[in-house]
């Protein structure tokens, strides 16, 4: 699997997903910035974005470095096996702040009454599925995020009245 196009797809999907998550985190904070939940949304964004930076590192390694290591392994250089697993600190650095930020953000959404609670739950469930690296589970997580994102979009759009 290492060095395969599926592995490279996983890496590029992760980089795109993390980039979109940064946009979402900042957008959520900006949307809630004039409410009493400003600080909670801010810290949710800070923790999530910190986790996203570690995620970008991990997915960048998966996309750019690991395929080359797979080629080396195919050429008989077994010593590269020690380099295949991302460092534990990168995984911890990605998961812990992302989960803290996620729970803070969902709490802010839940308490705000400005955004749909059902979308926050779908977003949370989708994020909790991320560690299960099976393609059908990842597709379900992506669909949950899509539906949640559309729910957030429609809620914001419905509340944005521009005087004529």
Short mmCIF file of C-alpha atoms in Angstrom, two decimals, residues 14-92:
data_model
loop_
_atom_site.label_atom_id
_atom_site.label_comp_id
_atom_site.label_asym_id
_atom_site.label_seq_id
_atom_site.Cartn_x
_atom_site.Cartn_y
_atom_site.Cartn_z
CA UNK A 14 -6.16 15.07 4.18
CA UNK A 15 -4.37 18.25 3.09
CA UNK A 16 -7.48 19.55 1.32
CA UNK A 17 -9.69 18.56 4.26
CA UNK A 18 -7.42 20.30 6.76
CA UNK A 19 -7.36 23.45 4.63
CA UNK A 20 -11.17 23.49 4.52
CA UNK A 21 -11.31 22.90 8.26
CA UNK A 22 -9.15 25.99 8.87
CA UNK A 23 -11.58 28.05 6.77
CA UNK A 24 -14.52 26.61 8.71
CA UNK A 25 -12.90 27.25 12.10
CA UNK A 26 -12.15 30.88 11.28
CA UNK A 27 -15.59 31.38 9.73
CA UNK A 28 -17.32 29.95 12.79
CA UNK A 29 -15.34 32.19 15.11
CA UNK A 30 -16.08 35.26 12.99
CA UNK A 31 -19.78 34.39 12.86
CA UNK A 32 -19.96 34.01 16.64
CA UNK A 33 -17.52 36.84 17.43
CA UNK A 34 -20.25 39.31 18.44
CA UNK A 35 -21.99 36.89 20.78
CA UNK A 36 -21.36 35.85 24.36
CA UNK A 37 -19.66 32.73 22.97
CA UNK A 38 -16.87 34.69 21.28
CA UNK A 39 -14.14 33.39 23.60
CA UNK A 40 -15.30 29.76 23.38
CA UNK A 41 -15.45 29.94 19.57
CA UNK A 42 -12.03 31.64 19.50
CA UNK A 43 -10.38 28.91 21.57
CA UNK A 44 -12.17 26.26 19.53
CA UNK A 45 -10.63 27.77 16.39
CA UNK A 46 -7.17 28.09 17.98
CA UNK A 47 -7.07 24.46 19.12
CA UNK A 48 -8.54 23.13 15.87
CA UNK A 49 -6.11 25.10 13.72
CA UNK A 50 -3.17 23.95 15.87
CA UNK A 51 -4.27 20.36 15.22
CA UNK A 52 -4.71 21.14 11.53
CA UNK A 53 -1.10 22.28 11.24
CA UNK A 54 0.09 18.95 12.64
CA UNK A 55 -2.36 17.23 10.30
CA UNK A 56 -0.92 19.09 7.32
CA UNK A 57 2.51 17.86 8.37
CA UNK A 58 1.31 14.27 8.60
CA UNK A 59 -0.63 14.37 5.31
CA UNK A 60 2.27 16.13 3.61
CA UNK A 61 4.55 13.31 4.71
CA UNK A 62 2.01 10.80 3.38
CA UNK A 63 1.72 12.54 0.01
CA UNK A 64 5.30 13.62 -0.69
CA UNK A 65 7.67 11.41 1.29
CA UNK A 66 6.07 8.01 1.84
CA UNK A 67 5.63 7.19 -1.89
CA UNK A 68 9.37 7.69 -2.32
CA UNK A 69 10.01 5.44 0.67
CA UNK A 70 7.75 2.83 -0.97
CA UNK A 71 9.88 2.96 -4.12
CA UNK A 72 13.02 2.49 -2.02
CA UNK A 73 11.41 -0.49 -0.29
CA UNK A 74 10.43 -2.01 -3.66
CA UNK A 75 14.07 -1.63 -4.73
CA UNK A 76 15.12 -3.77 -1.77
CA UNK A 77 16.12 -1.08 0.74
CA UNK A 78 14.37 -2.48 3.84
CA UNK A 79 15.99 0.10 6.14
CA UNK A 80 13.36 2.66 5.07
CA UNK A 81 10.69 0.78 7.05
CA UNK A 82 11.75 2.66 10.17
CA UNK A 83 10.75 5.91 8.46
CA UNK A 84 7.25 4.89 7.31
CA UNK A 85 5.28 5.49 10.52
CA UNK A 86 4.57 9.16 11.26
CA UNK A 87 6.09 10.17 14.58
CA UNK A 88 3.77 9.67 17.54
CA UNK A 89 4.16 13.34 18.50
CA UNK A 90 2.68 14.34 15.12
CA UNK A 91 -0.35 12.09 15.65
CA UNK A 92 -0.86 13.31 19.21
#
